[in-house]
Tab-separated table of C-alpha atoms in Angstrom:
chain	number	residue	atom	x	y	z
A	393	MET	CA	-28.366	-11.369	-2.425
A	394	LEU	CA	-30.303	-9.259	-4.917
A	395	ASP	CA	-29.125	-9.009	-8.526
A	396	LYS	CA	-29.750	-5.396	-9.622
A	397	ARG	CA	-27.320	-5.139	-12.536
A	398	LYS	CA	-29.671	-3.385	-14.975
A	399	PHE	CA	-30.288	0.228	-15.917
A	400	TYR	CA	-33.567	1.897	-16.849
A	401	ILE	CA	-33.236	3.599	-20.244
A	402	ASP	CA	-35.948	4.679	-22.657
A	403	GLY	CA	-38.734	3.062	-20.651
A	404	ALA	CA	-37.157	-0.398	-20.226
A	405	TRP	CA	-34.705	-2.272	-18.012
A	406	VAL	CA	-31.561	-2.926	-20.051
A	407	GLU	CA	-28.235	-4.666	-19.622
A	408	PRO	CA	-25.245	-2.360	-19.068
A	409	ALA	CA	-22.871	-1.875	-21.966
A	410	ALA	CA	-19.912	-3.111	-19.915
A	411	ALA	CA	-20.328	-5.064	-16.677
A	412	ARG	CA	-18.381	-3.504	-13.798
A	413	ASP	CA	-20.018	-4.927	-10.720
A	414	LEU	CA	-20.195	-3.387	-7.271
A	415	ASP	CA	-21.469	-4.959	-4.048
A	416	VAL	CA	-24.026	-3.011	-2.011
A	417	ILE	CA	-23.105	-3.530	1.643
A	418	ASP	CA	-25.585	-3.641	4.514
A	419	PRO	CA	-23.896	-1.388	7.113
A	420	SER	CA	-25.578	-3.205	10.003
A	421	THR	CA	-23.992	-6.539	9.116
A	422	GLU	CA	-21.127	-5.683	6.727
A	423	GLU	CA	-22.613	-8.303	4.368
A	424	THR	CA	-23.497	-7.930	0.701
A	425	VAL	CA	-27.210	-7.282	0.223
A	426	ALA	CA	-27.185	-6.693	-3.546
A	427	VAL	CA	-24.941	-6.294	-6.557
A	428	ILE	CA	-25.231	-3.530	-9.141
A	429	SER	CA	-23.291	-2.611	-12.270
A	430	LEU	CA	-21.538	0.712	-12.760
A	431	GLY	CA	-22.158	2.396	-16.084
A	432	ASP	CA	-19.624	3.594	-18.612
A	433	GLN	CA	-19.739	6.236	-21.357
A	434	ALA	CA	-21.913	4.102	-23.637
A	435	ASP	CA	-24.558	3.733	-20.906
A	436	THR	CA	-24.525	7.442	-20.162
A	437	ASP	CA	-24.790	8.284	-23.849
A	438	ALA	CA	-27.727	5.890	-24.250
A	439	ALA	CA	-29.607	7.415	-21.317
A	440	VAL	CA	-28.926	10.992	-22.411
A	441	GLY	CA	-29.896	10.107	-25.967
A	442	ALA	CA	-33.213	8.664	-24.801
A	443	ALA	CA	-33.897	11.770	-22.733
A	444	LYS	CA	-33.009	14.063	-25.640
A	445	ARG	CA	-35.372	12.235	-28.003
A	446	ALA	CA	-38.193	12.362	-25.466
A	447	PHE	CA	-37.774	16.032	-24.596
A	448	PRO	CA	-39.721	17.762	-27.429
A	449	ALA	CA	-42.884	15.729	-26.898
A	450	TRP	CA	-42.702	15.912	-23.101
A	451	ALA	CA	-42.041	19.654	-23.067
A	452	ALA	CA	-45.107	20.108	-25.296
A	453	THR	CA	-47.463	18.275	-22.922
A	454	SER	CA	-49.912	20.393	-20.995
A	455	PRO	CA	-49.207	21.246	-17.350
A	456	ALA	CA	-52.463	19.461	-16.501
A	457	ASP	CA	-51.175	16.227	-18.032
A	458	ARG	CA	-47.870	16.497	-16.187
A	459	LEU	CA	-49.691	17.142	-12.930
A	460	ALA	CA	-51.946	14.134	-13.468
A	461	LEU	CA	-48.913	11.918	-14.024
A	462	VAL	CA	-47.225	13.091	-10.811
A	463	GLU	CA	-50.453	12.500	-8.910
A	464	LYS	CA	-50.360	8.936	-10.231
A	465	ILE	CA	-46.711	8.641	-9.148
A	466	LEU	CA	-47.744	9.694	-5.644
A	467	ALA	CA	-50.521	7.104	-5.549
A	468	VAL	CA	-48.157	4.307	-6.602
A	469	TYR	CA	-45.424	5.540	-4.241
A	470	GLN	CA	-47.808	5.231	-1.306
A	471	THR	CA	-48.369	1.547	-2.114
A	472	ARG	CA	-44.617	0.872	-2.082
A	473	THR	CA	-43.538	2.607	1.142
A	474	ASP	CA	-42.750	-0.670	2.917
A	475	ASP	CA	-40.513	-1.725	0.021
A	476	MET	CA	-38.885	1.690	0.012
A	477	ALA	CA	-38.220	1.599	3.748
A	478	TRP	CA	-36.685	-1.888	3.506
A	479	ALA	CA	-34.369	-0.754	0.708
A	480	ILE	CA	-33.234	2.373	2.572
A	481	SER	CA	-32.683	0.463	5.796
A	482	ARG	CA	-30.515	-2.150	4.089
A	483	GLU	CA	-28.532	0.174	1.821
A	484	MET	CA	-27.621	3.034	4.194
A	485	GLY	CA	-28.501	1.817	7.675
A	486	ALA	CA	-31.533	3.844	8.728
A	487	PRO	CA	-33.403	1.911	11.458
A	488	ILE	CA	-36.468	0.340	9.894
A	489	ASP	CA	-38.999	2.469	11.813
A	490	MET	CA	-37.125	5.646	10.945
A	491	ALA	CA	-36.731	4.453	7.355
A	492	LEU	CA	-40.511	4.121	7.105
A	493	LYS	CA	-41.656	7.154	9.096
A	494	SER	CA	-38.975	9.665	8.042
A	495	GLN	CA	-36.866	8.454	5.125
A	496	ALA	CA	-39.522	6.912	2.862
A	497	ALA	CA	-42.122	9.389	4.127
A	498	SER	CA	-39.982	12.306	2.937
A	499	GLY	CA	-40.702	11.201	-0.628
A	500	THR	CA	-44.452	11.304	-0.028
A	501	TYR	CA	-44.084	14.733	1.571
A	502	HIS	CA	-42.108	16.273	-1.278
A	503	ILE	CA	-44.240	14.815	-4.063
A	504	SER	CA	-47.335	16.152	-2.291
A	505	THR	CA	-45.908	19.639	-1.746
A	506	PHE	CA	-44.782	19.878	-5.374
A	507	ILE	CA	-48.285	18.917	-6.493
A	508	ASP	CA	-49.697	21.718	-4.336
A	509	ALA	CA	-47.166	24.244	-5.626
A	510	PHE	CA	-47.626	23.251	-9.267
A	511	ARG	CA	-51.424	23.594	-9.261
A	512	ASP	CA	-51.150	27.370	-9.064
A	513	PHE	CA	-47.898	27.791	-10.975
A	514	GLN	CA	-48.072	30.531	-13.615
A	515	PHE	CA	-45.869	29.669	-16.583
A	516	VAL	CA	-46.501	33.081	-18.149
A	517	ARG	CA	-46.670	36.049	-15.771
A	518	PRO	CA	-46.866	39.813	-16.296
A	519	LEU	CA	-43.690	41.657	-15.409
A	520	GLY	CA	-45.743	44.330	-13.688
A	521	ASP	CA	-48.231	47.160	-14.127
A	522	HIS	CA	-45.418	49.429	-15.325
A	523	ALA	CA	-44.880	47.196	-18.409
A	524	PRO	CA	-48.306	45.800	-19.379
A	525	SER	CA	-47.139	44.098	-22.594
A	526	THR	CA	-44.008	42.478	-21.122
A	527	MET	CA	-44.336	38.951	-19.809
A	528	VAL	CA	-42.003	36.505	-18.077
A	529	SER	CA	-42.323	32.970	-19.418
A	530	TRP	CA	-40.947	29.942	-17.563
A	531	GLU	CA	-39.669	27.204	-19.894
A	532	PRO	CA	-38.105	23.748	-19.335
A	533	VAL	CA	-34.324	23.614	-19.471
A	534	GLY	CA	-33.993	20.388	-21.500
A	535	VAL	CA	-32.173	17.204	-20.507
A	536	VAL	CA	-31.133	17.403	-16.861
A	537	GLY	CA	-28.638	15.208	-15.018
A	538	LEU	CA	-29.586	14.443	-11.409
A	539	ILE	CA	-26.887	13.222	-9.005
A	540	THR	CA	-28.109	12.276	-5.542
A	541	PRO	CA	-26.484	11.209	-2.244
A	542	TRP	CA	-26.907	8.244	0.074
A	543	ASN	CA	-27.872	9.885	3.367
A	544	TRP	CA	-31.507	10.843	2.594
A	545	PRO	CA	-32.078	8.996	-0.696
A	546	MET	CA	-35.775	9.632	-1.363
A	547	ASN	CA	-35.673	13.104	0.102
A	548	GLN	CA	-33.168	14.118	-2.564
A	549	VAL	CA	-34.462	12.002	-5.439
A	550	THR	CA	-37.992	13.405	-5.139
A	551	LEU	CA	-36.678	16.961	-4.667
A	552	LYS	CA	-35.049	16.624	-8.096
A	553	VAL	CA	-37.002	14.187	-10.273
A	554	ILE	CA	-40.496	15.470	-9.481
A	555	PRO	CA	-39.926	19.188	-10.203
A	556	ALA	CA	-37.775	18.316	-13.217
A	557	ILE	CA	-40.556	16.405	-14.943
A	558	LEU	CA	-43.297	18.786	-13.780
A	559	ALA	CA	-41.343	21.596	-15.412
A	560	GLY	CA	-41.274	19.701	-18.717
A	561	ASN	CA	-37.707	18.431	-18.599
A	562	THR	CA	-36.460	14.923	-19.238
A	563	CYS	CA	-33.839	13.493	-16.938
A	564	VAL	CA	-31.105	10.988	-16.167
A	565	LEU	CA	-30.732	10.017	-12.510
A	566	LYS	CA	-27.435	8.795	-11.069
A	567	PRO	CA	-28.080	7.846	-7.446
A	568	SER	CA	-25.269	7.160	-5.026
A	569	GLU	CA	-23.642	3.850	-5.851
A	570	ILE	CA	-23.475	3.189	-2.102
A	571	ALA	CA	-27.263	3.353	-1.705
A	572	PRO	CA	-28.870	2.535	-5.069
A	573	LEU	CA	-31.673	0.187	-4.026
A	574	SER	CA	-34.215	2.863	-3.092
A	575	SER	CA	-33.778	4.507	-6.502
A	576	ILE	CA	-34.475	1.162	-8.159
A	577	VAL	CA	-37.756	0.951	-6.226
A	578	PHE	CA	-38.493	4.564	-7.218
A	579	THR	CA	-37.865	3.699	-10.876
A	580	GLU	CA	-40.296	0.808	-10.619
A	581	ILE	CA	-42.846	3.261	-9.221
A	582	LEU	CA	-42.405	5.665	-12.133
A	583	HIS	CA	-42.662	2.815	-14.632
A	584	GLU	CA	-45.899	1.574	-13.063
A	585	ALA	CA	-47.285	5.115	-13.039
A	586	GLY	CA	-46.784	5.310	-16.804
A	587	VAL	CA	-43.987	7.852	-17.193
A	588	PRO	CA	-43.373	8.016	-20.980
A	589	ALA	CA	-40.263	6.322	-22.331
A	590	GLY	CA	-37.180	8.501	-22.142
A	591	VAL	CA	-38.643	11.075	-19.758
A	592	PHE	CA	-36.897	9.410	-16.815
A	593	ASN	CA	-33.761	7.260	-17.049
A	594	LEU	CA	-31.604	5.578	-14.396
A	595	VAL	CA	-27.903	4.764	-14.725
A	596	HIS	CA	-25.794	3.581	-11.792
A	597	GLY	CA	-22.238	4.793	-11.499
A	598	ASP	CA	-19.681	6.572	-9.387
A	599	GLY	CA	-18.710	10.233	-9.394
A	600	PRO	CA	-15.557	9.980	-11.529
A	601	GLY	CA	-17.466	7.815	-14.034
A	602	VAL	CA	-21.130	8.519	-14.785
A	603	GLY	CA	-21.123	11.652	-12.611
A	604	THR	CA	-18.388	13.263	-14.678
A	605	GLN	CA	-19.868	11.966	-17.930
A	606	LEU	CA	-23.177	13.683	-17.170
A	607	SER	CA	-21.428	16.858	-16.034
A	608	THR	CA	-19.457	17.151	-19.285
A	609	HIS	CA	-22.084	15.860	-21.729
A	610	ASP	CA	-22.943	18.382	-24.441
A	611	ASP	CA	-26.569	17.228	-24.574
A	612	VAL	CA	-27.150	17.708	-20.832
A	613	GLU	CA	-28.349	21.263	-20.216
A	614	MET	CA	-28.379	21.182	-16.420
A	615	ILE	CA	-26.837	19.307	-13.499
A	616	SER	CA	-28.533	19.206	-10.105
A	617	PHE	CA	-26.199	17.734	-7.494
A	618	THR	CA	-26.463	17.055	-3.783
A	619	GLY	CA	-23.392	15.847	-1.937
A	620	SER	CA	-20.062	16.977	-0.564
A	621	THR	CA	-18.576	20.392	-1.188
A	622	ARG	CA	-15.496	18.738	-2.643
A	623	ALA	CA	-17.556	16.876	-5.240
A	624	GLY	CA	-19.635	19.984	-5.947
A	625	ILE	CA	-16.514	21.936	-6.833
A	626	ALA	CA	-15.361	19.127	-9.142
A	627	ILE	CA	-18.746	19.036	-10.890
A	628	THR	CA	-18.741	22.799	-11.374
A	629	LYS	CA	-15.326	22.632	-13.003
A	630	ALA	CA	-16.319	19.663	-15.175
A	631	ALA	CA	-19.473	21.448	-16.357
A	632	ALA	CA	-17.752	24.737	-17.150
A	633	ASP	CA	-16.725	23.943	-20.725
A	634	SER	CA	-20.316	23.217	-21.776
A	635	LEU	CA	-21.716	26.212	-19.838
A	636	LYS	CA	-24.604	24.132	-18.512
A	637	LYS	CA	-26.695	25.234	-15.586
A	638	VAL	CA	-25.307	23.804	-12.337
A	639	VAL	CA	-27.279	23.714	-9.090
A	640	LEU	CA	-25.539	22.502	-5.928
A	641	GLU	CA	-26.801	21.526	-2.473
A	642	LEU	CA	-23.686	20.762	-0.452
A	643	GLY	CA	-22.358	20.323	3.069
A	644	GLY	CA	-23.067	22.131	6.302
A	645	LYS	CA	-21.770	22.807	9.779
A	646	GLY	CA	-24.874	24.266	11.395
A	647	ALA	CA	-24.695	26.380	14.539
A	648	ASN	CA	-27.389	25.922	17.163
A	649	ILE	CA	-27.370	29.092	19.294
A	650	VAL	CA	-28.779	28.411	22.754
A	651	PHE	CA	-29.364	31.627	24.695
A	652	ALA	CA	-29.746	31.654	28.472
A	653	ASP	CA	-33.486	32.269	28.084
A	654	ALA	CA	-34.041	29.217	25.848
A	655	ASP	CA	-36.843	26.813	26.732
A	656	ASP	CA	-36.021	23.895	29.020
A	657	ALA	CA	-36.039	21.320	26.198
A	658	ALA	CA	-33.759	23.273	23.840
A	659	VAL	CA	-30.467	21.508	24.601
A	660	ALA	CA	-31.886	17.979	24.564
A	661	ARG	CA	-33.790	18.793	21.378
A	662	GLY	CA	-30.619	20.047	19.711
A	663	ALA	CA	-28.534	17.039	20.751
A	664	LYS	CA	-31.182	14.604	19.502
A	665	HIS	CA	-31.363	16.497	16.212
A	666	CYS	CA	-27.594	16.222	15.850
A	667	PHE	CA	-27.692	12.449	16.395
A	668	ASN	CA	-30.720	11.870	14.154
A	669	ASN	CA	-29.941	9.707	11.104
A	670	THR	CA	-26.681	8.894	12.936
A	671	GLY	CA	-25.522	12.449	12.269
A	672	GLN	CA	-25.619	11.923	8.506
A	673	SER	CA	-27.533	15.072	7.581
A	674	CYS	CA	-26.032	18.128	5.936
A	675	ASN	CA	-28.313	20.372	8.001
A	676	ALA	CA	-27.484	18.747	11.348
A	677	PRO	CA	-26.878	21.234	14.211
A	678	THR	CA	-23.387	19.923	14.965
A	679	ARG	CA	-22.057	23.078	16.680
A	680	MET	CA	-24.020	23.970	19.810
A	681	LEU	CA	-23.220	27.517	20.883
A	682	VAL	CA	-24.312	28.053	24.505
A	683	GLU	CA	-24.473	31.293	26.507
A	684	ARG	CA	-22.178	31.033	29.528
A	685	PRO	CA	-24.776	31.311	32.343
A	686	VAL	CA	-26.330	28.004	31.196
A	687	TYR	CA	-23.233	26.425	29.651
A	688	ASP	CA	-22.341	23.873	32.347
A	689	ARG	CA	-25.922	22.648	32.576
A	690	ALA	CA	-26.146	22.370	28.793
A	691	VAL	CA	-23.016	20.186	28.693
A	692	GLU	CA	-24.554	17.880	31.305
A	693	ILE	CA	-27.821	17.567	29.377
A	694	ALA	CA	-26.134	16.920	26.029
A	695	ALA	CA	-23.883	14.262	27.550
A	696	LYS	CA	-26.924	12.599	29.145
A	697	VAL	CA	-28.732	12.528	25.785
A	698	ALA	CA	-25.701	10.958	24.119
A	699	ASN	CA	-25.295	8.339	26.831
A	700	GLU	CA	-28.989	7.443	26.638
A	701	THR	CA	-29.072	7.214	22.839
A	702	VAL	CA	-29.385	3.548	21.909
A	703	VAL	CA	-27.306	2.287	18.977
A	704	ALA	CA	-28.554	-0.885	17.317
A	705	SER	CA	-29.093	-2.715	14.060
A	706	ALA	CA	-31.176	-1.023	11.389
A	707	HIS	CA	-33.081	-4.291	11.062
A	708	THR	CA	-34.710	-3.990	14.491
A	709	GLN	CA	-37.689	-1.825	15.341
A	710	GLY	CA	-37.453	1.032	17.803
A	711	GLY	CA	-36.299	4.597	18.220
A	712	HIS	CA	-32.573	3.871	18.230
A	713	VAL	CA	-29.937	5.119	15.800
A	714	GLY	CA	-28.299	2.766	13.334
A	715	PRO	CA	-24.849	2.469	11.789
A	716	VAL	CA	-23.166	4.957	9.503
A	717	VAL	CA	-23.223	4.068	5.842
A	718	SER	CA	-19.805	2.542	5.174
A	719	LYS	CA	-16.420	1.523	6.523
A	720	ALA	CA	-14.844	4.564	4.862
A	721	GLN	CA	-17.298	6.844	6.630
A	722	TRP	CA	-16.742	5.034	9.941
A	723	ASP	CA	-12.984	5.451	9.617
A	724	LYS	CA	-13.331	9.173	8.867
A	725	ILE	CA	-15.530	9.730	11.923
A	726	GLN	CA	-13.164	7.779	14.177
A	727	ASP	CA	-10.226	9.832	12.949
A	728	LEU	CA	-12.040	13.108	13.625
A	729	ILE	CA	-13.131	12.045	17.111
A	730	GLN	CA	-9.480	11.334	17.858
A	731	VAL	CA	-8.555	14.713	16.367
A	732	GLY	CA	-10.977	16.363	18.802
A	733	ILE	CA	-9.337	14.577	21.728
A	734	ASP	CA	-5.874	15.532	20.489
A	735	GLU	CA	-6.949	19.155	20.003
A	736	GLY	CA	-7.823	19.403	23.693
A	737	ALA	CA	-11.605	19.416	23.536
A	738	ARG	CA	-13.209	17.857	26.624
A	739	LEU	CA	-14.810	14.507	25.780
A	740	VAL	CA	-17.959	14.216	27.918
A	741	ALA	CA	-19.707	11.343	26.118
A	742	GLY	CA	-18.865	8.685	23.559
A	743	GLY	CA	-15.478	8.476	21.948
A	744	THR	CA	-13.659	6.226	19.519
A	745	GLY	CA	-14.400	2.575	18.844
A	746	LEU	CA	-17.557	0.508	18.534
A	747	PRO	CA	-20.345	0.821	21.108
A	748	GLU	CA	-20.279	-1.686	23.958
A	749	GLY	CA	-21.480	-5.154	22.972
A	750	VAL	CA	-21.090	-4.560	19.206
A	751	ASN	CA	-18.595	-6.592	17.173
A	752	ARG	CA	-19.690	-5.944	13.593
A	753	GLY	CA	-21.367	-3.201	11.616
A	754	TYR	CA	-20.373	0.434	11.139
A	755	PHE	CA	-21.687	1.683	14.465
A	756	VAL	CA	-20.460	4.890	16.099
A	757	ARG	CA	-20.778	5.959	19.727
A	758	PRO	CA	-22.834	9.183	20.019
A	759	THR	CA	-20.151	11.650	21.041
A	760	VAL	CA	-20.161	15.049	22.742
A	761	PHE	CA	-17.209	17.414	23.068
A	762	ALA	CA	-17.284	20.401	25.429
A	763	ASP	CA	-14.955	23.415	25.657
A	764	VAL	CA	-14.559	23.421	21.892
A	765	THR	CA	-13.153	26.493	20.170
A	766	ASN	CA	-14.294	27.427	16.708
A	767	GLU	CA	-10.745	27.077	15.400
A	768	MET	CA	-10.609	23.335	16.124
A	769	ASP	CA	-10.971	20.906	13.226
A	770	ILE	CA	-14.009	19.296	14.841
A	771	ALA	CA	-15.748	22.691	14.719
A	772	ARG	CA	-14.782	23.392	11.118
A	773	GLN	CA	-15.014	20.057	9.291
A	774	GLU	CA	-18.271	18.364	8.386
A	775	ILE	CA	-17.855	15.113	10.329
A	776	PHE	CA	-21.133	13.570	9.071
A	777	GLY	CA	-21.527	11.390	12.125
A	778	PRO	CA	-23.132	11.608	15.599
A	779	VAL	CA	-20.603	14.073	16.995
A	780	LEU	CA	-21.646	17.285	18.777
A	781	SER	CA	-19.264	20.150	19.591
A	782	ILE	CA	-20.302	22.577	22.345
A	783	ILE	CA	-18.862	26.097	22.282
A	784	PRO	CA	-19.496	28.812	24.911
A	785	PHE	CA	-20.342	32.421	24.020
A	786	ASP	CA	-20.720	35.638	26.033
A	787	SER	CA	-23.037	37.906	24.041
A	788	GLU	CA	-25.436	38.046	21.122
A	789	GLU	CA	-22.733	39.579	18.944
A	790	ASP	CA	-20.286	36.874	19.994
A	791	ALA	CA	-22.777	34.141	19.074
A	792	VAL	CA	-23.411	35.576	15.608
A	793	ARG	CA	-19.686	35.963	14.985
A	794	ILE	CA	-18.928	32.349	15.929
A	795	ALA	CA	-21.906	30.988	13.993
A	796	ASN	CA	-20.859	32.814	10.813
A	797	ASP	CA	-17.180	31.895	11.174
A	798	THR	CA	-17.427	28.826	8.921
A	799	PRO	CA	-17.041	28.154	5.210
A	800	TYR	CA	-20.542	26.618	5.237
A	801	GLY	CA	-23.949	28.247	5.316
A	802	LEU	CA	-26.800	25.750	5.124
A	803	THR	CA	-28.953	25.768	8.292
A	804	ASN	CA	-28.536	27.581	11.588
A	805	TYR	CA	-30.730	27.331	14.669
A	806	VAL	CA	-31.739	29.821	17.380
A	807	GLN	CA	-33.185	28.998	20.808
A	808	SER	CA	-34.610	31.905	22.796
A	809	GLN	CA	-37.947	32.988	24.240
A	810	ASP	CA	-37.253	36.595	23.231
A	811	GLY	CA	-38.954	36.992	19.858
A	812	ALA	CA	-37.232	40.255	18.967
A	813	LYS	CA	-33.823	38.748	19.681
A	814	ARG	CA	-34.620	35.641	17.627
A	815	ASN	CA	-35.687	37.720	14.656
A	816	ARG	CA	-32.641	39.973	14.937
A	817	VAL	CA	-30.187	37.081	15.115
A	818	ALA	CA	-31.878	35.140	12.307
A	819	ARG	CA	-31.396	38.052	9.902
A	820	GLN	CA	-27.679	38.220	10.712
A	821	LEU	CA	-26.913	34.520	10.298
A	822	GLN	CA	-25.229	33.650	6.997
A	823	SER	CA	-27.225	30.626	5.931
A	824	GLY	CA	-29.953	29.658	3.524
A	825	MET	CA	-32.214	28.506	6.364
A	826	VAL	CA	-32.773	29.374	10.022
A	827	GLU	CA	-34.984	27.304	12.310
A	828	MET	CA	-35.949	28.616	15.722
A	829	ASN	CA	-37.265	27.021	18.912
A	830	GLY	CA	-37.698	23.635	17.284
A	831	GLU	CA	-40.084	24.808	14.580
A	832	SER	CA	-39.430	23.145	11.226
A	833	ARG	CA	-39.673	24.884	7.875
A	834	GLY	CA	-43.178	25.231	6.510
A	835	PRO	CA	-44.388	23.057	3.592
A	836	GLY	CA	-43.119	24.391	0.288
A	837	SER	CA	-40.283	26.432	1.783
A	838	ALA	CA	-37.013	26.073	-0.076
A	839	PHE	CA	-34.085	23.969	1.152
A	840	GLY	CA	-30.635	25.341	0.346
A	841	GLY	CA	-27.689	27.353	1.542
A	842	VAL	CA	-25.014	29.931	0.813
A	843	LYS	CA	-21.221	29.952	0.700
A	844	LYS	CA	-19.691	26.458	0.453
A	845	SER	CA	-23.075	24.869	1.129
A	846	GLY	CA	-24.026	25.713	-2.442
A	847	ARG	CA	-26.915	27.883	-3.511
A	848	ALA	CA	-29.643	25.427	-4.469
A	849	ARG	CA	-33.244	26.173	-3.537
A	850	GLU	CA	-35.099	22.867	-3.501
A	851	GLY	CA	-38.795	22.452	-2.771
A	852	GLY	CA	-41.953	24.447	-3.427
A	853	ILE	CA	-42.213	27.228	-6.006
A	854	MET	CA	-38.485	27.958	-5.945
A	855	GLY	CA	-37.740	24.282	-6.454
A	856	LEU	CA	-39.910	24.275	-9.583
A	857	GLU	CA	-38.357	27.454	-10.945
A	858	GLU	CA	-34.891	25.968	-10.409
A	859	PHE	CA	-35.619	23.472	-13.197
A	860	MET	CA	-36.719	26.170	-15.643
A	861	ASP	CA	-35.277	29.057	-17.580
A	862	SER	CA	-37.081	32.394	-17.554
A	863	LYS	CA	-37.776	34.206	-20.806
A	864	SER	CA	-38.715	37.881	-21.200
A	865	ILE	CA	-41.317	38.527	-23.920
A	866	SER	CA	-42.279	42.071	-24.904
A	867	GLY	CA	-45.218	43.007	-27.116
A	868	TRP	CA	-47.440	40.324	-25.624
A	869	ASP	CA	-51.100	40.560	-26.639
A	870	ARG	CA	-52.943	40.054	-23.386
A	871	ASP	CA	-56.272	39.887	-25.208
A	872	ALA	CA	-55.255	37.001	-27.503
């Protein structure tokens, strides 16, 4: 068992002010893999204080110096990917191959794309030819609190920490207390890369504790949060009295619209995407909307994919899916699968209980429901597990209506070989992102949603601007 009961404050590993220990559980074995301490107000104050003291000097550094530091972070990160993958696999249950090739690799990807975006970033830009002496200046916000989830740890940590420090901010990171080990490795990487004391700080804690303390702290100018919609609402309310900037990337219930003219691999591709990361992705296409002429065949294909999806320990190599992150999450998924059965949806694959041959670990059977209506709980709630709901539709207008009939709006998907139809539908879908025919978003495109998915825009130029305030300056001497 690893002892990880220290925080990183002002450039050094320090003992917590008050020891409140928490076991980190390996979801493949249900055994303790590490122990951490949860911070209290004194720890939060110390981290925020260090960040506040470091801010003036860091904000005054040149963009070239900040870029050079992040390039060094990337170089060190690439030497620690095996350590990062091990930590992610043990803390949240990603199979070790997936933890290396997708989870840890997402950090490399985002650091690299931010470096590319930052090279050409203009901190002072002309408003336009109509106002030649008016400029828009982009300035760091100040001390930022970063609260990240457990499902894609390095994806979210790098989407927040890297643009925050590139923009000239200082920060305090509170990773999920369920999956803190990867953030400890990340902190070691930043320390080795030479991040100045106080620019980056790490305090472990839960949402009601350190999360709320950061959200209400008068010296924190911004909160960037990724997690559940429920927690995002609570953070927004907590931050209201101090009028700090709040940026939220929240849940999703993505619709995957499969038209009758979709390519032959569309249904299998969508089902595999839903089950990826054991369904623990906010942008998972968990509602598959299928045009009636191909509906029965689509149900057969999706059920076949589910039945052929191997579930196994995160410790073993291979292309299987692992457990979900915790017993609480497992219980929630089991309850919602039973709700789907009780609601009258047709269970065509999976179901409640552990997979065959499994007697420990938080493993879930990949599950497919057919004949789902969009009013059912399984079509409206974010299950956050490997559960796919298939809904028939009769027309393009019907598909758009069903897809948009949700409180969420993160990612939707369209499958059709008719380019004009794809473009038309994509413009009508109420979501921050639309992916079509299996094509992923391009490097540097922003990740974020609308409605109850929050309105963050993480990644690329927009992800940099999110950690800055814009300033209008008139009377600028362009010859100076």
